[in-house]
């Protein structure tokens, strides 16, 4: 293993002055991925609960080494990392940034540039990877560590203001990972009514809210909502909040004013709670024949909730006081929902294998973007990044799909490779996806019991996400 000299003649790299935390977290991740003193592709503090993508890092380092050795090596690298219609870079930093932003382009061409023998950085992948994304799958803190068996079921995700990642599970455990993937609670957090959870959200104060779908002995077995402090302490009592019509809660979203929105799958209603857990939607929650087995909720900048109704293939727009409810069509089992910066609503149709886009007034922009099941297959989790791009976690294609956002010339155009991103990451049921302030994607794999970080693939967002995403 040697060192690599990188030519930084004209490239620019950094963050806005308001995103110091995102930049600091990104630097910490880099320090874990590579030792910048020795050139080794493994930092000194890489957590034992994760697996380093060292082989891919070595391959990229060898490509850069080719560039420092010969002009032809530079030319080949610059050409292969240049997207269509873009001027080729003249320095290796910009070439690497192109590679990071377009990791699915010209993969085989770049891999063919690696030396057949005598490469300074080894080992490298034995064959061309699916793409150049760097991903790290973590376990521990009560998930994927083999005790108990049901702990292999991470589901919901949220990122706090410091960039730490909170994970709920379907086995009564909540855990927190540092920005570099270290579990901060060795066995996770239990109690407080935590049970079968599909989701998690972080509020403006940094508290953690978790819907518990079937808490035994709680609320007649219909579940509750647990609130945890940022240090893991239970704030909602021994059994969580269950007033306001809560019945098998499946999802959760929190507004910038602290209002908590909860779809109730068990009785097809919607419950709103205050930041102290008090019902804001009456004794029984908001009731409407338009609600049918709701599974997801997202909030727009006008404090309306958008509810995905799995039972009747619709999306309902609901005012915070419950006085206005209007529903619009989706296609094939809407099971995930997100609202972008422009107020457009994006819906993951799990059964329909497609993504619906609605304008904020409910006008159908597209009844379903799809790719004939190449990567969009049983889409589940959905998130919007700081550029308005749409990121989808697919249960059955085992990959991540990127779509162009509502402001693009071709909204809904699929930007990821045909097979999706990270098709070699080993996902078996990619469940939820979130974006952090460093531009990392975090994905839970429900079946494998892992939390996967895909490094720097997205545009950063301010965390926690409260309503539509904001630029940090």
Short mmCIF file of C-alpha atoms in Angstrom, two decimals:
data_model
loop_
_atom_site.label_atom_id
_atom_site.label_comp_id
_atom_site.label_asym_id
_atom_site.label_seq_id
_atom_site.Cartn_x
_atom_site.Cartn_y
_atom_site.Cartn_z
CA UNK A 1 0.00 0.00 0.00
CA UNK A 2 1.49 3.32 -1.00
CA UNK A 3 0.49 6.94 -1.00
CA UNK A 4 -1.31 8.77 -3.77
CA UNK A 5 -0.62 12.28 -5.01
CA UNK A 6 -3.86 13.94 -6.13
CA UNK A 7 -3.74 16.95 -8.44
CA UNK A 8 -6.03 19.67 -7.14
CA UNK A 9 -5.34 22.37 -9.69
CA UNK A 10 -8.74 23.98 -10.05
CA UNK A 11 -11.33 21.95 -8.18
CA UNK A 12 -13.47 23.39 -5.43
CA UNK A 13 -14.85 21.45 -2.50
CA UNK A 14 -16.66 22.54 0.64
CA UNK A 15 -20.01 23.50 2.17
CA UNK A 16 -22.08 26.58 2.74
CA UNK A 17 -21.33 28.72 5.80
CA UNK A 18 -24.60 27.52 7.37
CA UNK A 19 -23.72 23.83 7.09
CA UNK A 20 -20.66 23.53 9.31
CA UNK A 21 -22.09 20.41 10.97
CA UNK A 22 -22.62 18.65 7.65
CA UNK A 23 -19.06 19.45 6.57
CA UNK A 24 -17.60 18.29 9.88
CA UNK A 25 -19.52 15.02 9.66
CA UNK A 26 -18.36 14.48 6.08
CA UNK A 27 -14.74 15.01 7.12
CA UNK A 28 -15.18 12.45 9.91
CA UNK A 29 -16.53 9.95 7.39
CA UNK A 30 -13.54 10.52 5.11
CA UNK A 31 -11.20 9.96 8.04
CA UNK A 32 -12.88 6.59 8.61
CA UNK A 33 -12.67 5.57 4.97
CA UNK A 34 -9.03 6.45 4.41
CA UNK A 35 -5.92 7.35 6.35
CA UNK A 36 -4.90 10.65 4.76
CA UNK A 37 -1.38 10.39 6.19
CA UNK A 38 -0.47 6.90 4.97
CA UNK A 39 -2.82 6.59 2.00
CA UNK A 40 -4.33 3.37 3.39
CA UNK A 41 -7.95 2.77 2.40
CA UNK A 42 -9.07 2.20 5.97
CA UNK A 43 -9.11 4.85 8.63
CA UNK A 44 -7.75 4.08 12.06
CA UNK A 45 -11.15 4.37 13.74
CA UNK A 46 -13.42 2.50 11.34
CA UNK A 47 -16.14 0.90 13.51
CA UNK A 48 -16.06 -2.86 14.05
CA UNK A 49 -19.80 -2.92 13.40
CA UNK A 50 -19.35 -2.01 9.72
CA UNK A 51 -17.49 -3.21 6.65
CA UNK A 52 -15.23 -0.75 4.80
CA UNK A 53 -15.63 -0.37 1.01
CA UNK A 54 -11.82 -0.56 0.79
CA UNK A 55 -11.68 -2.39 -2.55
CA UNK A 56 -13.58 0.37 -4.37
CA UNK A 57 -11.53 3.07 -2.68
CA UNK A 58 -8.35 1.32 -3.77
CA UNK A 59 -9.62 1.10 -7.35
CA UNK A 60 -10.33 4.82 -7.50
CA UNK A 61 -6.92 5.54 -5.95
CA UNK A 62 -5.28 3.43 -8.67
CA UNK A 63 -7.16 5.39 -11.35
CA UNK A 64 -5.83 8.62 -9.86
CA UNK A 65 -2.35 7.15 -9.63
CA UNK A 66 -2.50 6.40 -13.37
CA UNK A 67 -3.23 10.06 -13.91
CA UNK A 68 -0.22 11.19 -11.91
CA UNK A 69 2.00 8.76 -13.84
CA UNK A 70 1.06 9.51 -17.45
CA UNK A 71 -0.75 12.17 -19.43
CA UNK A 72 -2.67 9.47 -21.28
CA UNK A 73 -3.89 8.15 -17.93
CA UNK A 74 -5.26 11.57 -17.11
CA UNK A 75 -6.93 11.91 -20.48
CA UNK A 76 -8.66 8.55 -20.15
CA UNK A 77 -9.81 9.35 -16.61
CA UNK A 78 -11.09 12.81 -17.52
CA UNK A 79 -12.96 11.49 -20.55
CA UNK A 80 -14.62 8.57 -18.76
CA UNK A 81 -15.80 10.70 -15.83
CA UNK A 82 -17.37 13.43 -17.98
CA UNK A 83 -21.19 13.38 -18.24
CA UNK A 84 -22.75 14.03 -21.63
CA UNK A 85 -22.89 17.72 -22.49
CA UNK A 86 -20.39 18.71 -19.82
CA UNK A 87 -16.89 20.08 -20.36
CA UNK A 88 -14.20 17.57 -19.40
CA UNK A 89 -12.30 18.39 -16.19
CA UNK A 90 -8.63 19.33 -16.18
CA UNK A 91 -7.81 18.20 -12.65
CA UNK A 92 -8.32 15.04 -10.65
CA UNK A 93 -10.49 16.60 -7.96
CA UNK A 94 -13.14 17.61 -10.49
CA UNK A 95 -12.82 14.20 -12.14
CA UNK A 96 -13.48 12.49 -8.81
CA UNK A 97 -16.41 14.82 -8.11
CA UNK A 98 -17.86 13.83 -11.50
CA UNK A 99 -17.39 10.20 -10.52
CA UNK A 100 -19.13 10.76 -7.18
CA UNK A 101 -22.04 12.56 -8.80
CA UNK A 102 -22.40 10.03 -11.63
CA UNK A 103 -21.22 6.75 -10.10
CA UNK A 104 -23.15 4.62 -12.56
CA UNK A 105 -21.55 6.04 -15.71
CA UNK A 106 -18.81 4.27 -17.73
CA UNK A 107 -18.11 1.82 -14.91
CA UNK A 108 -16.62 -0.87 -17.17
CA UNK A 109 -14.53 1.69 -19.08
CA UNK A 110 -13.00 3.03 -15.89
CA UNK A 111 -12.42 -0.44 -14.46
CA UNK A 112 -10.56 -1.42 -17.63
CA UNK A 113 -8.05 1.38 -16.94
CA UNK A 114 -6.82 -0.38 -13.80
CA UNK A 115 -3.35 -1.95 -14.18
CA UNK A 116 -3.38 -5.71 -14.63
CA UNK A 117 -0.65 -6.08 -12.02
CA UNK A 118 1.56 -4.01 -9.77
CA UNK A 119 -1.14 -1.57 -8.72
CA UNK A 120 -0.03 0.47 -5.70
CA UNK A 121 -3.43 0.16 -4.00
CA UNK A 122 -4.76 -3.33 -3.35
CA UNK A 123 -7.00 -5.23 -3.15
CA UNK A 124 -9.42 -4.01 -5.81
CA UNK A 125 -12.73 -5.58 -6.86
CA UNK A 126 -12.19 -8.80 -8.87
CA UNK A 127 -14.56 -7.54 -11.56
CA UNK A 128 -16.15 -4.25 -12.52
CA UNK A 129 -18.52 -3.18 -9.73
CA UNK A 130 -22.17 -2.42 -10.37
CA UNK A 131 -21.34 1.25 -9.82
CA UNK A 132 -18.83 3.39 -7.92
CA UNK A 133 -21.07 4.17 -4.94
CA UNK A 134 -19.32 3.74 -1.59
CA UNK A 135 -21.60 2.03 0.89
CA UNK A 136 -21.09 0.80 4.43
CA UNK A 137 -23.54 -1.56 6.12
CA UNK A 138 -23.64 -1.32 9.90
CA UNK A 139 -25.17 -3.50 12.58
CA UNK A 140 -25.20 -3.44 16.38
CA UNK A 141 -27.05 -1.45 18.98
CA UNK A 142 -29.76 -4.09 19.03
CA UNK A 143 -30.19 -4.59 15.29
CA UNK A 144 -28.70 -7.38 13.24
CA UNK A 145 -26.58 -8.66 16.09
CA UNK A 146 -28.30 -12.00 16.48
CA UNK A 147 -29.94 -11.54 19.86
CA UNK A 148 -32.85 -11.76 19.70
CA UNK A 149 -33.55 -13.19 16.24
CA UNK A 150 -36.34 -10.65 15.71
CA UNK A 151 -33.80 -7.85 16.09
CA UNK A 152 -33.09 -8.24 12.37
CA UNK A 153 -35.90 -5.87 11.46
CA UNK A 154 -34.84 -2.20 11.26
CA UNK A 155 -37.57 -0.03 9.76
CA UNK A 156 -37.96 3.71 10.33
CA UNK A 157 -35.23 6.35 10.15
CA UNK A 158 -34.60 9.88 11.33
CA UNK A 159 -31.54 12.14 11.48
CA UNK A 160 -31.09 14.66 14.29
CA UNK A 161 -29.44 18.08 14.16
CA UNK A 162 -26.02 16.64 15.00
CA UNK A 163 -26.29 14.14 12.14
CA UNK A 164 -26.78 11.08 14.32
CA UNK A 165 -29.09 8.47 12.80
CA UNK A 166 -31.99 7.01 14.79
CA UNK A 167 -33.49 3.65 13.81
CA UNK A 168 -36.74 2.00 14.87
CA UNK A 169 -37.38 -1.71 14.52
CA UNK A 170 -40.22 -4.18 14.27
CA UNK A 171 -38.98 -5.86 17.41
CA UNK A 172 -39.38 -3.20 20.09
CA UNK A 173 -35.91 -1.65 19.88
CA UNK A 174 -34.82 1.88 18.98
CA UNK A 175 -31.15 2.60 18.50
CA UNK A 176 -28.90 5.52 17.58
CA UNK A 177 -25.80 5.49 15.38
CA UNK A 178 -23.17 8.19 15.27
CA UNK A 179 -22.43 9.98 12.02
CA UNK A 180 -19.65 7.45 11.45
CA UNK A 181 -21.78 4.38 12.17
CA UNK A 182 -20.98 3.59 15.79
CA UNK A 183 -23.98 2.35 17.83
CA UNK A 184 -24.44 4.71 20.77
CA UNK A 185 -26.64 2.34 22.80
CA UNK A 186 -24.99 -1.11 22.98
CA UNK A 187 -28.29 -3.01 23.23
CA UNK A 188 -30.62 -0.34 21.92
CA UNK A 189 -33.49 1.33 23.78
CA UNK A 190 -36.54 -0.61 24.91
CA UNK A 191 -39.61 0.05 27.06
CA UNK A 192 -42.13 2.88 26.97
CA UNK A 193 -44.51 0.86 24.81
CA UNK A 194 -41.99 0.23 22.04
CA UNK A 195 -43.12 -2.71 19.96
CA UNK A 196 -43.75 -3.25 16.24
CA UNK A 197 -42.70 0.01 14.63
CA UNK A 198 -42.62 0.96 10.95
CA UNK A 199 -41.41 4.53 11.29
CA UNK A 200 -39.59 7.20 13.31
CA UNK A 201 -39.36 11.00 13.34
CA UNK A 202 -37.25 13.63 15.12
CA UNK A 203 -38.96 16.78 16.42
CA UNK A 204 -37.61 20.38 16.56
CA UNK A 205 -36.27 19.81 20.08
CA UNK A 206 -34.38 16.69 19.06
CA UNK A 207 -36.79 14.27 20.73
CA UNK A 208 -37.55 10.98 18.99
CA UNK A 209 -41.12 9.83 18.20
CA UNK A 210 -41.94 6.24 17.32
CA UNK A 211 -45.36 4.78 16.37
CA UNK A 212 -45.86 1.34 17.93
CA UNK A 213 -48.30 -0.66 15.85
CA UNK A 214 -49.26 -3.48 18.18
CA UNK A 215 -48.06 -2.91 21.73
CA UNK A 216 -49.21 -5.92 23.74
CA UNK A 217 -51.47 -4.88 26.61
CA UNK A 218 -51.44 -1.24 25.52
CA UNK A 219 -54.55 0.53 24.27
CA UNK A 220 -56.38 -2.76 23.84
CA UNK A 221 -53.53 -4.07 21.72
CA UNK A 222 -53.92 -1.27 19.16
CA UNK A 223 -50.61 0.38 19.94
CA UNK A 224 -49.34 3.77 20.99
CA UNK A 225 -46.69 6.39 20.23
CA UNK A 226 -43.46 6.55 22.21
CA UNK A 227 -41.46 9.75 22.74
CA UNK A 228 -37.79 9.50 23.67
CA UNK A 229 -35.41 12.24 24.72
CA UNK A 230 -32.18 12.81 22.84
CA UNK A 231 -30.36 10.78 25.50
CA UNK A 232 -32.74 7.85 25.07
CA UNK A 233 -34.91 8.48 28.13
CA UNK A 234 -38.63 7.66 27.81
CA UNK A 235 -40.73 10.85 27.94
CA UNK A 236 -44.17 9.40 27.21
CA UNK A 237 -44.71 7.14 30.20
CA UNK A 238 -44.61 3.38 30.54
CA UNK A 239 -46.97 2.69 27.65
CA UNK A 240 -46.61 5.70 25.35
CA UNK A 241 -49.31 8.06 24.12
CA UNK A 242 -52.53 6.34 23.07
CA UNK A 243 -55.24 9.02 23.28
CA UNK A 244 -56.81 10.69 20.27
CA UNK A 245 -58.04 7.62 18.44
CA UNK A 246 -54.66 5.99 17.93
CA UNK A 247 -55.13 2.53 16.41
CA UNK A 248 -52.25 0.58 14.90
CA UNK A 249 -50.21 3.68 13.98
CA UNK A 250 -47.97 3.00 11.00
CA UNK A 251 -46.20 6.25 10.16
CA UNK A 252 -45.30 9.62 11.61
CA UNK A 253 -44.31 13.11 10.48
CA UNK A 254 -43.59 16.23 12.52
CA UNK A 255 -44.13 19.83 11.47
CA UNK A 256 -41.70 22.67 12.17
CA UNK A 257 -44.13 23.86 14.87
CA UNK A 258 -43.90 20.49 16.63
CA UNK A 259 -47.28 19.08 15.59
CA UNK A 260 -47.12 15.29 15.28
CA UNK A 261 -49.12 13.61 12.50
CA UNK A 262 -49.99 9.91 12.80
CA UNK A 263 -51.97 7.79 10.29
CA UNK A 264 -54.03 5.13 12.07
CA UNK A 265 -54.07 2.01 9.94
CA UNK A 266 -56.31 0.14 12.38
CA UNK A 267 -59.34 2.42 12.13
CA UNK A 268 -58.55 4.46 8.98
CA UNK A 269 -58.23 7.77 10.79
CA UNK A 270 -55.56 10.43 11.33
CA UNK A 271 -54.41 11.59 14.77
CA UNK A 272 -52.57 14.81 15.54
CA UNK A 273 -50.67 15.25 18.81
CA UNK A 274 -49.08 18.30 20.36
CA UNK A 275 -45.40 18.33 21.27
CA UNK A 276 -46.44 17.15 24.75
CA UNK A 277 -48.49 14.25 23.41
CA UNK A 278 -51.93 15.79 23.82
CA UNK A 279 -54.55 15.08 21.11
CA UNK A 280 -55.17 17.98 18.72
CA UNK A 281 -57.63 16.10 16.50
CA UNK A 282 -60.37 15.33 19.00
CA UNK A 283 -61.11 12.24 21.02
CA UNK A 284 -61.23 9.90 18.04
CA UNK A 285 -58.90 11.56 15.54
CA UNK A 286 -59.97 12.91 12.18
CA UNK A 287 -62.51 10.60 10.55
CA UNK A 288 -63.40 10.47 6.87
CA UNK A 289 -64.62 7.88 4.41
CA UNK A 290 -61.76 9.11 2.22
CA UNK A 291 -59.22 7.50 4.54
CA UNK A 292 -58.63 3.80 3.88
CA UNK A 293 -55.85 1.92 5.68
CA UNK A 294 -53.41 4.87 5.64
CA UNK A 295 -49.75 3.85 5.65
CA UNK A 296 -47.73 7.05 5.22
CA UNK A 297 -47.85 10.80 5.81
CA UNK A 298 -45.79 13.83 4.71
CA UNK A 299 -46.22 17.54 5.43
CA UNK A 300 -46.10 20.56 3.15
CA UNK A 301 -44.98 24.12 3.91
CA UNK A 302 -48.59 25.22 4.51
CA UNK A 303 -48.97 22.68 7.35
CA UNK A 304 -51.20 20.35 5.38
CA UNK A 305 -50.73 16.64 5.82
CA UNK A 306 -50.63 14.34 2.80
CA UNK A 307 -51.78 10.83 3.66
CA UNK A 308 -51.19 7.75 1.50
CA UNK A 309 -54.23 5.45 1.60
CA UNK A 310 -53.15 1.92 0.82
CA UNK A 311 -56.73 0.63 0.90
CA UNK A 312 -58.24 2.73 -1.90
CA UNK A 313 -55.21 3.89 -3.93
CA UNK A 314 -55.62 7.56 -3.08
CA UNK A 315 -53.69 10.38 -1.43
CA UNK A 316 -55.60 12.69 0.93
CA UNK A 317 -54.69 16.32 1.60
CA UNK A 318 -55.73 17.22 5.15
CA UNK A 319 -55.70 20.62 6.85
CA UNK A 320 -54.23 20.78 10.35
CA UNK A 321 -57.64 21.53 11.88
CA UNK A 322 -59.29 18.68 9.96
CA UNK A 323 -61.81 20.95 8.26
CA UNK A 324 -60.50 20.29 4.76
CA UNK A 325 -59.95 16.82 3.36
CA UNK A 326 -59.58 16.18 -0.36
CA UNK A 327 -58.37 13.01 -2.07
CA UNK A 328 -56.54 12.38 -5.31
CA UNK A 329 -55.68 9.22 -7.25
CA UNK A 330 -52.53 7.18 -6.98
CA UNK A 331 -51.80 3.79 -8.50
CA UNK A 332 -51.29 0.44 -6.83
CA UNK A 333 -50.91 0.53 -3.07
CA UNK A 334 -49.36 3.87 -2.05
CA UNK A 335 -46.98 3.02 0.79
CA UNK A 336 -44.51 5.91 0.98
CA UNK A 337 -44.87 9.66 0.49
CA UNK A 338 -42.72 12.81 0.42
CA UNK A 339 -43.28 16.50 -0.35
CA UNK A 340 -40.56 18.47 -2.13
CA UNK A 341 -39.40 22.07 -1.79
CA UNK A 342 -41.90 23.28 -4.43
CA UNK A 343 -44.84 21.57 -2.76
CA UNK A 344 -45.05 18.69 -5.21
CA UNK A 345 -46.03 15.35 -3.71
CA UNK A 346 -44.25 12.11 -4.56
CA UNK A 347 -45.85 8.75 -3.78
CA UNK A 348 -44.23 5.30 -3.75
CA UNK A 349 -46.77 2.76 -5.07
CA UNK A 350 -45.59 -0.55 -3.68
CA UNK A 351 -47.99 -2.79 -5.57
CA UNK A 352 -47.99 -0.65 -8.72
CA UNK A 353 -44.17 -0.59 -8.95
CA UNK A 354 -44.27 3.11 -9.74
CA UNK A 355 -43.91 6.64 -8.38
CA UNK A 356 -46.84 9.10 -8.63
CA UNK A 357 -46.28 12.86 -8.75
CA UNK A 358 -48.99 15.35 -7.72
CA UNK A 359 -48.97 19.14 -7.72
CA UNK A 360 -49.82 20.81 -4.41
CA UNK A 361 -53.42 21.31 -5.53
CA UNK A 362 -53.74 17.59 -6.22
CA UNK A 363 -53.37 17.81 -9.98
CA UNK A 364 -51.87 14.58 -11.25
CA UNK A 365 -48.53 15.37 -12.91
CA UNK A 366 -47.85 11.69 -13.51
CA UNK A 367 -49.96 8.71 -12.55
CA UNK A 368 -46.83 6.64 -12.24
CA UNK A 369 -43.17 6.90 -13.23
CA UNK A 370 -41.77 3.42 -13.70
CA UNK A 371 -38.99 1.50 -15.42
CA UNK A 372 -40.77 -1.78 -16.09
CA UNK A 373 -39.56 -3.22 -12.78
CA UNK A 374 -35.86 -2.87 -13.60
CA UNK A 375 -35.20 -0.99 -10.36
CA UNK A 376 -38.56 0.41 -9.23
CA UNK A 377 -39.94 -2.80 -7.79
CA UNK A 378 -42.10 -2.64 -4.66
CA UNK A 379 -40.94 0.88 -3.78
CA UNK A 380 -41.23 1.53 -0.05
CA UNK A 381 -39.16 4.39 1.33
CA UNK A 382 -38.97 7.76 -0.42
CA UNK A 383 -37.02 10.95 0.34
CA UNK A 384 -36.21 14.29 -1.32
CA UNK A 385 -32.70 15.75 -1.27
CA UNK A 386 -31.54 19.35 -1.27
CA UNK A 387 -31.67 19.56 -5.08
CA UNK A 388 -35.22 18.20 -5.21
CA UNK A 389 -34.10 14.82 -6.53
CA UNK A 390 -36.24 11.88 -5.44
CA UNK A 391 -34.66 8.83 -3.80
CA UNK A 392 -36.54 5.53 -3.53
CA UNK A 393 -35.77 2.40 -1.51
CA UNK A 394 -37.11 -0.68 -3.31
CA UNK A 395 -38.11 -3.76 -1.32
CA UNK A 396 -37.87 -6.22 -4.19
CA UNK A 397 -35.24 -4.89 -6.60
CA UNK A 398 -32.87 -4.54 -3.64
CA UNK A 399 -31.58 -1.20 -4.93
CA UNK A 400 -31.98 2.57 -4.66
CA UNK A 401 -33.55 4.56 -7.51
CA UNK A 402 -32.94 8.26 -8.20
CA UNK A 403 -35.50 10.33 -10.11
CA UNK A 404 -35.30 13.88 -11.43
CA UNK A 405 -37.34 16.30 -9.32
CA UNK A 406 -40.33 18.47 -10.09
CA UNK A 407 -38.22 21.42 -11.31
CA UNK A 408 -36.29 19.33 -13.84
CA UNK A 409 -36.86 19.56 -17.58
CA UNK A 410 -38.12 15.96 -17.43
CA UNK A 411 -39.59 15.39 -13.96
CA UNK A 412 -39.53 11.76 -12.92
CA UNK A 413 -36.76 10.83 -15.34
CA UNK A 414 -34.75 8.00 -13.84
CA UNK A 415 -31.20 9.20 -13.18
CA UNK A 416 -29.80 6.03 -11.62
CA UNK A 417 -28.46 3.07 -13.62
CA UNK A 418 -30.88 0.54 -15.10
CA UNK A 419 -30.39 -1.78 -12.14
CA UNK A 420 -30.53 1.08 -9.63
CA UNK A 421 -27.75 2.28 -7.36
CA UNK A 422 -25.91 -0.04 -4.94
CA UNK A 423 -27.24 -3.19 -6.56
CA UNK A 424 -24.16 -4.97 -5.18
CA UNK A 425 -24.70 -3.73 -1.61
CA UNK A 426 -26.55 -6.89 -0.61
CA UNK A 427 -29.92 -5.34 0.16
CA UNK A 428 -32.69 -7.91 0.55
CA UNK A 429 -35.50 -5.57 1.65
CA UNK A 430 -34.48 -1.91 1.36
CA UNK A 431 -37.11 -0.31 3.58
CA UNK A 432 -36.64 3.35 4.50
CA UNK A 433 -34.32 6.01 3.12
CA UNK A 434 -33.27 9.43 4.47
CA UNK A 435 -30.75 12.12 3.46
CA UNK A 436 -28.44 13.86 5.93
CA UNK A 437 -26.65 17.22 5.99
CA UNK A 438 -23.54 15.68 4.41
CA UNK A 439 -25.43 14.30 1.43
CA UNK A 440 -25.26 10.71 2.62
CA UNK A 441 -28.16 8.35 2.07
CA UNK A 442 -29.08 6.07 4.98
CA UNK A 443 -31.12 2.95 4.23
CA UNK A 444 -32.59 0.30 6.52
CA UNK A 445 -32.64 -3.30 5.29
CA UNK A 446 -35.57 -4.90 7.08
CA UNK A 447 -34.60 -8.49 6.30
CA UNK A 448 -30.81 -8.27 6.67
CA UNK A 449 -30.90 -6.32 9.91
CA UNK A 450 -28.53 -3.62 8.71
CA UNK A 451 -28.27 0.14 8.40
CA UNK A 452 -26.46 1.12 5.20
CA UNK A 453 -24.78 4.44 4.51
CA UNK A 454 -24.29 5.38 0.86
CA UNK A 455 -21.62 8.05 1.06
CA UNK A 456 -22.20 11.47 -0.48
CA UNK A 457 -24.55 10.41 -3.26
CA UNK A 458 -27.30 12.98 -2.58
CA UNK A 459 -27.49 16.74 -2.06
CA UNK A 460 -27.47 17.68 1.65
CA UNK A 461 -30.61 18.65 3.57
CA UNK A 462 -31.11 20.34 6.93
CA UNK A 463 -31.83 17.85 9.70
CA UNK A 464 -34.11 16.99 11.29
CA UNK A 465 -36.45 17.19 8.31
CA UNK A 466 -39.58 19.07 9.40
CA UNK A 467 -42.00 19.39 6.52
CA UNK A 468 -40.42 19.72 3.07
CA UNK A 469 -36.60 19.43 3.02
CA UNK A 470 -34.55 22.58 3.32
CA UNK A 471 -31.02 23.43 2.26
CA UNK A 472 -28.72 23.38 5.30
#
